[in-house]
mmCIF file of C-alpha atoms (C1' of nucleotides) in Angstrom:
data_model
loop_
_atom_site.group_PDB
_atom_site.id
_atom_site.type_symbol
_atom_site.label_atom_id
_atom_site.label_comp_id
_atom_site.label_asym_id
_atom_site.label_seq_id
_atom_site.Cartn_x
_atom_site.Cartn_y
_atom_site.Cartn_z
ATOM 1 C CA UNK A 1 0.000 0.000 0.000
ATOM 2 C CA UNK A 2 1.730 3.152 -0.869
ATOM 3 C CA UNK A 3 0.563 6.932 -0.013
ATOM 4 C CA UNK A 4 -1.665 7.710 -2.673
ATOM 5 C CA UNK A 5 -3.584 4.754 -2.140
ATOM 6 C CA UNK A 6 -4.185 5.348 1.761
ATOM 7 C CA UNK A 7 -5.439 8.493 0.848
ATOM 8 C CA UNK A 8 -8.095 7.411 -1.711
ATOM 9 C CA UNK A 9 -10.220 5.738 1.038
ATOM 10 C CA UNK A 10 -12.883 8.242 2.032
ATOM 11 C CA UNK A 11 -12.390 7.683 5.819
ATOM 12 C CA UNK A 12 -8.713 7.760 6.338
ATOM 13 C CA UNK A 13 -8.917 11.238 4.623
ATOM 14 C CA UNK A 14 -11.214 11.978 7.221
ATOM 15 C CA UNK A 15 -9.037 10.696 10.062
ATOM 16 C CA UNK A 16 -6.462 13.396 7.961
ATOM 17 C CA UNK A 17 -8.751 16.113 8.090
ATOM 18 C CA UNK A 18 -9.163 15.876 12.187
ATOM 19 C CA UNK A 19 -5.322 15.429 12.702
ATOM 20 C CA UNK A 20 -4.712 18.338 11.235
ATOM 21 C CA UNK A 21 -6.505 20.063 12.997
ATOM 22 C CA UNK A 22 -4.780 18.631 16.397
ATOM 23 C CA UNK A 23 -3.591 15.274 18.129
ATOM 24 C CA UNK A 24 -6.175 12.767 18.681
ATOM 25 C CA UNK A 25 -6.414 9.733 20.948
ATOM 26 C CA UNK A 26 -7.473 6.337 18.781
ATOM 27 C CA UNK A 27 -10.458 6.255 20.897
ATOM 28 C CA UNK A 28 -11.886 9.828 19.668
ATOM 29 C CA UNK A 29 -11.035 9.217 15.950
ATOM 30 C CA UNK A 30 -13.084 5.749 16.707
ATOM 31 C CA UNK A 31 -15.950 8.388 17.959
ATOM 32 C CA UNK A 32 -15.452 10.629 14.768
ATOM 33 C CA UNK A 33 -16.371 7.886 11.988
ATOM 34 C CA UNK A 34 -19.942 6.151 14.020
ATOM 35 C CA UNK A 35 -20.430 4.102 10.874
ATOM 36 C CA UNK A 36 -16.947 2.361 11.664
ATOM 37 C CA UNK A 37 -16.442 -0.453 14.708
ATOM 38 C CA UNK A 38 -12.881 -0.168 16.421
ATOM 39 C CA UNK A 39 -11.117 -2.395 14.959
ATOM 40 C CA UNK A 40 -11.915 -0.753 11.809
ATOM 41 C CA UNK A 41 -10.641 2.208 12.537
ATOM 42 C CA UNK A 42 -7.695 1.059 14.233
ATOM 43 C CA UNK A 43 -6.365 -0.442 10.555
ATOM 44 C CA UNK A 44 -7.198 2.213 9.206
ATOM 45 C CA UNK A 45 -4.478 3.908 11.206
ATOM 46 C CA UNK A 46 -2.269 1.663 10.935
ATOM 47 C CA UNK A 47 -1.803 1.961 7.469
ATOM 48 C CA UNK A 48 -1.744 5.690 7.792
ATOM 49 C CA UNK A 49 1.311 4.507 9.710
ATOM 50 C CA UNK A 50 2.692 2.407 7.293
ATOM 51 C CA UNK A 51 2.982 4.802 4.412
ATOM 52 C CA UNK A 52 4.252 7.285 6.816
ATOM 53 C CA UNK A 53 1.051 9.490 6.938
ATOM 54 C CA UNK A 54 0.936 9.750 10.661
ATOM 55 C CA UNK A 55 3.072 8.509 13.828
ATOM 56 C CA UNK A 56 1.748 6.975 16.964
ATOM 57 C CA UNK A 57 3.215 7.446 20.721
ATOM 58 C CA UNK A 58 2.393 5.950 23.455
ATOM 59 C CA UNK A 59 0.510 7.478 26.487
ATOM 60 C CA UNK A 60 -0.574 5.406 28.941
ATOM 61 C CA UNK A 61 -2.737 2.594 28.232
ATOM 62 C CA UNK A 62 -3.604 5.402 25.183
ATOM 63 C CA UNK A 63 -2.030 5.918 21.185
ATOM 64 C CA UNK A 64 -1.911 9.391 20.715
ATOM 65 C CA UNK A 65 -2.189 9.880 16.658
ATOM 66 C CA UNK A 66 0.027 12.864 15.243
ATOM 67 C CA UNK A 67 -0.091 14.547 11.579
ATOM 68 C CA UNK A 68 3.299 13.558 9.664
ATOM 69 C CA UNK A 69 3.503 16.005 7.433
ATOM 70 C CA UNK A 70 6.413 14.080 5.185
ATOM 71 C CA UNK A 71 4.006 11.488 3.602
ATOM 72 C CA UNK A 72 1.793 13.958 1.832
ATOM 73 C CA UNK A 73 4.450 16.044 0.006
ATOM 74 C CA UNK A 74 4.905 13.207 -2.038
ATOM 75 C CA UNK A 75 1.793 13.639 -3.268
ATOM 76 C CA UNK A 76 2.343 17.152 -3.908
ATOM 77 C CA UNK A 77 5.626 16.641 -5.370
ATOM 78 C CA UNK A 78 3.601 14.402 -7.889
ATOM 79 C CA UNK A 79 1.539 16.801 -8.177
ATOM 80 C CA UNK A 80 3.460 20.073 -8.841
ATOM 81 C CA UNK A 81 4.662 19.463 -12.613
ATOM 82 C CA UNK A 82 0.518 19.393 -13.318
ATOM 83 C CA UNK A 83 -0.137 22.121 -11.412
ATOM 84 C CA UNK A 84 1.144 24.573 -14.633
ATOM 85 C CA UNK A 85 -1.533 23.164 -16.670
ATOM 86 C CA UNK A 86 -4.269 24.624 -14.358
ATOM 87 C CA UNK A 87 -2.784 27.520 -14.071
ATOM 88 C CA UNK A 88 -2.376 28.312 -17.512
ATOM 89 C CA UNK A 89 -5.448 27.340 -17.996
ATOM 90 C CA UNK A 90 -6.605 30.279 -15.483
ATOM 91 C CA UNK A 91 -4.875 32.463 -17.498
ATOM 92 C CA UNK A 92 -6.321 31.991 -20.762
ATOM 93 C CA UNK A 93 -9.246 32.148 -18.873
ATOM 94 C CA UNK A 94 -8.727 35.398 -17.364
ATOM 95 C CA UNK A 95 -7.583 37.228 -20.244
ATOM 96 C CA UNK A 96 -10.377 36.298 -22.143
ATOM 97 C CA UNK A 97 -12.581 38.278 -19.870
ATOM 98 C CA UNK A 98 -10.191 41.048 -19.876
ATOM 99 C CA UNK A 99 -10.609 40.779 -23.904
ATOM 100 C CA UNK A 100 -14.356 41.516 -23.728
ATOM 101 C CA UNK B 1 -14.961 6.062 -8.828
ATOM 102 C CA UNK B 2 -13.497 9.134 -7.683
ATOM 103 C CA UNK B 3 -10.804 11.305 -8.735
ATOM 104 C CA UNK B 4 -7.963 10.261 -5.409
ATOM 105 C CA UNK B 5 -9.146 6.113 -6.466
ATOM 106 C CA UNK B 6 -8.074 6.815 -9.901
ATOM 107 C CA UNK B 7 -5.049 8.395 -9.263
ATOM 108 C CA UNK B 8 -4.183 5.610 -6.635
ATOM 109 C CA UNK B 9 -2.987 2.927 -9.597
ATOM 110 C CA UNK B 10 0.101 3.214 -10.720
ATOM 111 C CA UNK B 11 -0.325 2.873 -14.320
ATOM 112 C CA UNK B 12 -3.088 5.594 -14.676
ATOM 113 C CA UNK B 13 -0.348 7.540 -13.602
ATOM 114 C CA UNK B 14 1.937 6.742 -16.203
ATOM 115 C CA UNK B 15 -0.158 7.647 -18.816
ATOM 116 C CA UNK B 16 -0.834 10.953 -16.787
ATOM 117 C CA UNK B 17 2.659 11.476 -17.221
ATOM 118 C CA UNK B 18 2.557 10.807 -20.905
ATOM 119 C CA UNK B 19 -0.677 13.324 -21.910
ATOM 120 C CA UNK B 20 1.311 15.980 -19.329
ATOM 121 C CA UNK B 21 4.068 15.969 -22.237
ATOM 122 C CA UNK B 22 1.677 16.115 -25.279
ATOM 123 C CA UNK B 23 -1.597 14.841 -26.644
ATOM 124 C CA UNK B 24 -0.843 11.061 -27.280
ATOM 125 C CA UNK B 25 -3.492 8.194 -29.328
ATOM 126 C CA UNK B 26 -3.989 5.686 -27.818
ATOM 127 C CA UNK B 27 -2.116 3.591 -29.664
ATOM 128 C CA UNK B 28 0.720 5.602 -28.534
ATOM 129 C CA UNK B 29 -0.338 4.850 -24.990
ATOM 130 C CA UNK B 30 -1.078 1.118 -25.357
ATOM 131 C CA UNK B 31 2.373 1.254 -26.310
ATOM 132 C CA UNK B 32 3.535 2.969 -23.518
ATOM 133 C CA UNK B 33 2.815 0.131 -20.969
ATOM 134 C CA UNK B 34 3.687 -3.023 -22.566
ATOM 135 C CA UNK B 35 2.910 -4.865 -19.140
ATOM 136 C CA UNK B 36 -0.754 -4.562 -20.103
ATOM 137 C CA UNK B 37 -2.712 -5.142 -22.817
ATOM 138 C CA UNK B 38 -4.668 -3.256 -25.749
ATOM 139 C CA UNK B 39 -7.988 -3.618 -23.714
ATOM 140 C CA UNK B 40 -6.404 -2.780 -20.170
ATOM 141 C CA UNK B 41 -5.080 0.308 -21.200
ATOM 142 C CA UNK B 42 -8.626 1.085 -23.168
ATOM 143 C CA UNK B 43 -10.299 0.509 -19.508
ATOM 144 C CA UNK B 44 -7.947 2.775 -17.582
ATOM 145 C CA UNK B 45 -8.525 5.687 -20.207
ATOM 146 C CA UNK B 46 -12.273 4.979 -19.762
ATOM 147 C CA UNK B 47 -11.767 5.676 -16.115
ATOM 148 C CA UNK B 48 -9.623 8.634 -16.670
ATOM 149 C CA UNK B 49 -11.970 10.290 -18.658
ATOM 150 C CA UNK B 50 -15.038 9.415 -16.556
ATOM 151 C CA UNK B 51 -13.593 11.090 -13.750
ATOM 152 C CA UNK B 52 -12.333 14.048 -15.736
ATOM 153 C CA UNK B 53 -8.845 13.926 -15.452
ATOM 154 C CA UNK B 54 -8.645 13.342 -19.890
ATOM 155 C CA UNK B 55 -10.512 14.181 -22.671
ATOM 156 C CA UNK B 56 -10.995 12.377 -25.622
ATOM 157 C CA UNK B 57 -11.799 13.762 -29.413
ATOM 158 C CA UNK B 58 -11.835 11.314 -32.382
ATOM 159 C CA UNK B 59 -9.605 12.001 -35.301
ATOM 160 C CA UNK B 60 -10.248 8.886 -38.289
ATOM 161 C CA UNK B 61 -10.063 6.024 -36.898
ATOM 162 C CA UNK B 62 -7.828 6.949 -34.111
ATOM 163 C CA UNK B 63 -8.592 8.726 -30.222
ATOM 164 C CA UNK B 64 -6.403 11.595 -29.598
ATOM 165 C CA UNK B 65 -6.199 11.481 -25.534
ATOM 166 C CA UNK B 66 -5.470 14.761 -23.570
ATOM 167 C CA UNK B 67 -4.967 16.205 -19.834
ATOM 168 C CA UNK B 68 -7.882 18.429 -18.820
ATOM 169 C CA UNK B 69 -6.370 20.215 -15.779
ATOM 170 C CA UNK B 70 -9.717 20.586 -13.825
ATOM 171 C CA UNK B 71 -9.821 16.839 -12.129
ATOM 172 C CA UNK B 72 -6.108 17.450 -10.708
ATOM 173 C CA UNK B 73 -6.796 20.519 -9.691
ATOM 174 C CA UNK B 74 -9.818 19.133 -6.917
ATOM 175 C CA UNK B 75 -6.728 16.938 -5.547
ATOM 176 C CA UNK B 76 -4.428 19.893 -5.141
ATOM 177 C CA UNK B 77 -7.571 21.809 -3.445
ATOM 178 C CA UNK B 78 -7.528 19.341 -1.086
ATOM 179 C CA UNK B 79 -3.903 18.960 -0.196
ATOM 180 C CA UNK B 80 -3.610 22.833 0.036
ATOM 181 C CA UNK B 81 -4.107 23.060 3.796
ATOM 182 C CA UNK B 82 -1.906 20.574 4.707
ATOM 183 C CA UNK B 83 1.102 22.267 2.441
ATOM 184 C CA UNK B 84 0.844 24.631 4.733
ATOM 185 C CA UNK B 85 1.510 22.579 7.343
ATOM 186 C CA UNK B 86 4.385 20.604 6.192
ATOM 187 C CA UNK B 87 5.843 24.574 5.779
ATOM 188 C CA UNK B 88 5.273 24.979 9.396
ATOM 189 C CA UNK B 89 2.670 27.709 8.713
ATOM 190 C CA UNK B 90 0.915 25.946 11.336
ATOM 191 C CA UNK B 91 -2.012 29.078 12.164
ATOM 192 C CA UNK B 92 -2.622 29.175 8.708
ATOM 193 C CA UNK B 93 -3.587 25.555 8.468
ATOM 194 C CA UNK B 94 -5.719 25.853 11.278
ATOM 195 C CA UNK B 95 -7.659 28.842 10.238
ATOM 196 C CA UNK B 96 -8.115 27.562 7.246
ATOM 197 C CA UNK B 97 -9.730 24.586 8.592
ATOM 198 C CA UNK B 98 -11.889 26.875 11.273
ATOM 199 C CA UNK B 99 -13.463 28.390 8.191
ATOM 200 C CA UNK B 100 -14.556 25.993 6.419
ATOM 201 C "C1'" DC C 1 -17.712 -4.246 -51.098
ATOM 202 C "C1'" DC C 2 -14.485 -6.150 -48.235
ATOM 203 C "C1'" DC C 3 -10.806 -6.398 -45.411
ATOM 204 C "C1'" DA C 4 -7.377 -4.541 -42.210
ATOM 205 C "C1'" DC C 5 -6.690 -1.444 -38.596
ATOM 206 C "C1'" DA C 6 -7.706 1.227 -34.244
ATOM 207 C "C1'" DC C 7 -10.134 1.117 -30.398
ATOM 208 C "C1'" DA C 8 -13.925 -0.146 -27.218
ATOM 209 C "C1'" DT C 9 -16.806 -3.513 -24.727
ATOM 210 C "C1'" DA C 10 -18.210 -8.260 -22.673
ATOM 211 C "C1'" DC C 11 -17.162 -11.866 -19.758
ATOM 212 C "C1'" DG C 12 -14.964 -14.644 -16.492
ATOM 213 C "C1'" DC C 13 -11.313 -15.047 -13.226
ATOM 214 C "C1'" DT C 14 -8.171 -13.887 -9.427
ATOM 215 C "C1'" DT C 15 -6.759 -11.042 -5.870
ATOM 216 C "C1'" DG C 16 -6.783 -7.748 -2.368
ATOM 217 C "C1'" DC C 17 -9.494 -4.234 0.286
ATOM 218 C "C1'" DG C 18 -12.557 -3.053 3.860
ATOM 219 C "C1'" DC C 19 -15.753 -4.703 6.991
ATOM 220 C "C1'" DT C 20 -17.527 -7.377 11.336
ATOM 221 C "C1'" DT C 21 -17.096 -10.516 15.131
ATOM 222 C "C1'" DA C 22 -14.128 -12.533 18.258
ATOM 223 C "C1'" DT C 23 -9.925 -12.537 20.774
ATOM 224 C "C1'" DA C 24 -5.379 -10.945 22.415
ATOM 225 C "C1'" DT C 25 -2.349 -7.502 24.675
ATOM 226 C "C1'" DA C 26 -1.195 -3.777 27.605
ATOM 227 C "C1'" DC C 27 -2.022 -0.468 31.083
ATOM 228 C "C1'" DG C 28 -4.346 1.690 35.344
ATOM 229 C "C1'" DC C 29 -6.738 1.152 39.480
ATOM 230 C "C1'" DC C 30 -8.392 -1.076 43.708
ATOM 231 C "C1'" DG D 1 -3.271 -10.183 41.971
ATOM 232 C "C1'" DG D 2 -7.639 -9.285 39.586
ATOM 233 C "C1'" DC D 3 -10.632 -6.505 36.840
ATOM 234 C "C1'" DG D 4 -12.153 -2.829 33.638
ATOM 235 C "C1'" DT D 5 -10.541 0.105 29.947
ATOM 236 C "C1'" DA D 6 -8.074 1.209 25.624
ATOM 237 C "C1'" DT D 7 -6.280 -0.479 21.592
ATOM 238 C "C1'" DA D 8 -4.433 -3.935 18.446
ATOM 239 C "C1'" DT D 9 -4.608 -8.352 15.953
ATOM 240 C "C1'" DA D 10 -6.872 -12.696 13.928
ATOM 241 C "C1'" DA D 11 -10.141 -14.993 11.114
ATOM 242 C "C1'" DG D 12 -13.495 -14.998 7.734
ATOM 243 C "C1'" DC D 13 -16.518 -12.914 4.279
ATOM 244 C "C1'" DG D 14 -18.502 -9.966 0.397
ATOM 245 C "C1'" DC D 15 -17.370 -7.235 -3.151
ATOM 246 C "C1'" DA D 16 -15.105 -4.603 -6.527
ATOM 247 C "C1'" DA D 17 -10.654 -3.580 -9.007
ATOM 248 C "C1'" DG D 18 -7.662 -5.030 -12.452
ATOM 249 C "C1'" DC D 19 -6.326 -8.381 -15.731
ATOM 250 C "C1'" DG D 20 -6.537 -11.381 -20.158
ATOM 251 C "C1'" DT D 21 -9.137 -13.556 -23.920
ATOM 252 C "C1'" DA D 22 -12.625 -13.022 -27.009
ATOM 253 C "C1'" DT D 23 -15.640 -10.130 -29.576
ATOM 254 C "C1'" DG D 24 -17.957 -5.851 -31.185
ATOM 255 C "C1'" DT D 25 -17.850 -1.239 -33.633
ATOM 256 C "C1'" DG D 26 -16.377 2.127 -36.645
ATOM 257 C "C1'" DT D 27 -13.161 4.004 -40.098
ATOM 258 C "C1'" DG D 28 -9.976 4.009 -44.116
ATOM 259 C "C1'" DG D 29 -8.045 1.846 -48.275
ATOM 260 C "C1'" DG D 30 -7.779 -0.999 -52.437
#
DNA sequence: CCCACACATACGCTTGCGCTTATATACGCC
DNA sequence: GGCGTATATAAGCGCAAGCGTATGTGTGGG
């Protein structure tokens, strides 16, 4: 499993989304996807934690699950020699309403 | 399908990487990817273009493939907040994600 | 016309993902 | 030590992705 497929399941981008926004305990990102059992979303993270989307410590009998911000720049690395297109795109786009 | 599944296999992206050069047939892009066959490659361009990351116009007998920069650009949207935060422009990610 | 060429679709098969239920492991508390 | 809590792992299942072989569709050429 490498990055980009981790993040084209819908609900490990939404285990991104909330640790980005801060830390979470396994236990609350179990509470943020209801339609998911525990065991579920514990796989989940662990392949986040495979392809180096997120790191784990310890804390107590808790796992504390933190943003690692390396794994998705590879994505956008991917991504950047495309990015051009769009913004030419834009562009022509915009000067063609200037033009009118 | 969405647009993050499609760009999870690894030989969609090839042929990405092709039509990011120039327009290509596909001829030219079963050729590309002699792993797979005529009708493999045929079924990933189907899925390209369904979720708009190609377009396709006919020209004879052939199908002249091409990038249309909209579909990548609703993956970059979604990686933009956490570029930020691989930057260490860590307020700005979280604003960002207050306001949505 | 008819045939070759370029490409798409149909069908069946295998494989791997994501899920649930059940169970294991580790820690904290009394 | 013994028990509840927090989390991970195991086992098994349904389903869809991706593949190849076979076939269909449309276009150009002689």
């Amino acid at each position: 499993m490498d990055v980009f497929e981790a993040v084209a399941e819908p609900n490990r981008r939404h285990l991104l989304g909330l640790l980005a926004e801060r830390d979470h305990t396994a236990g609350e990102l179990v509470d943020s996807l209801p339609a998911l059992t525990q065991p579920a979303v514990s796989r989940h993270l662990r392949i986040l934690r495979e392809v180096g989307l997120v790191e784990m410590r310890p804390d107590g009998q808790r796992r504390i699950y933190a943003l690692k911000p390396d794994g998705l720049q590879r994505i956008d690395d991917w991504i950047t020699p495309y990015r051009r297109y769009w913004r030419n795109h834009l562009d022509a786009l915009e000067q063609h309403l200037e033009n009118r």
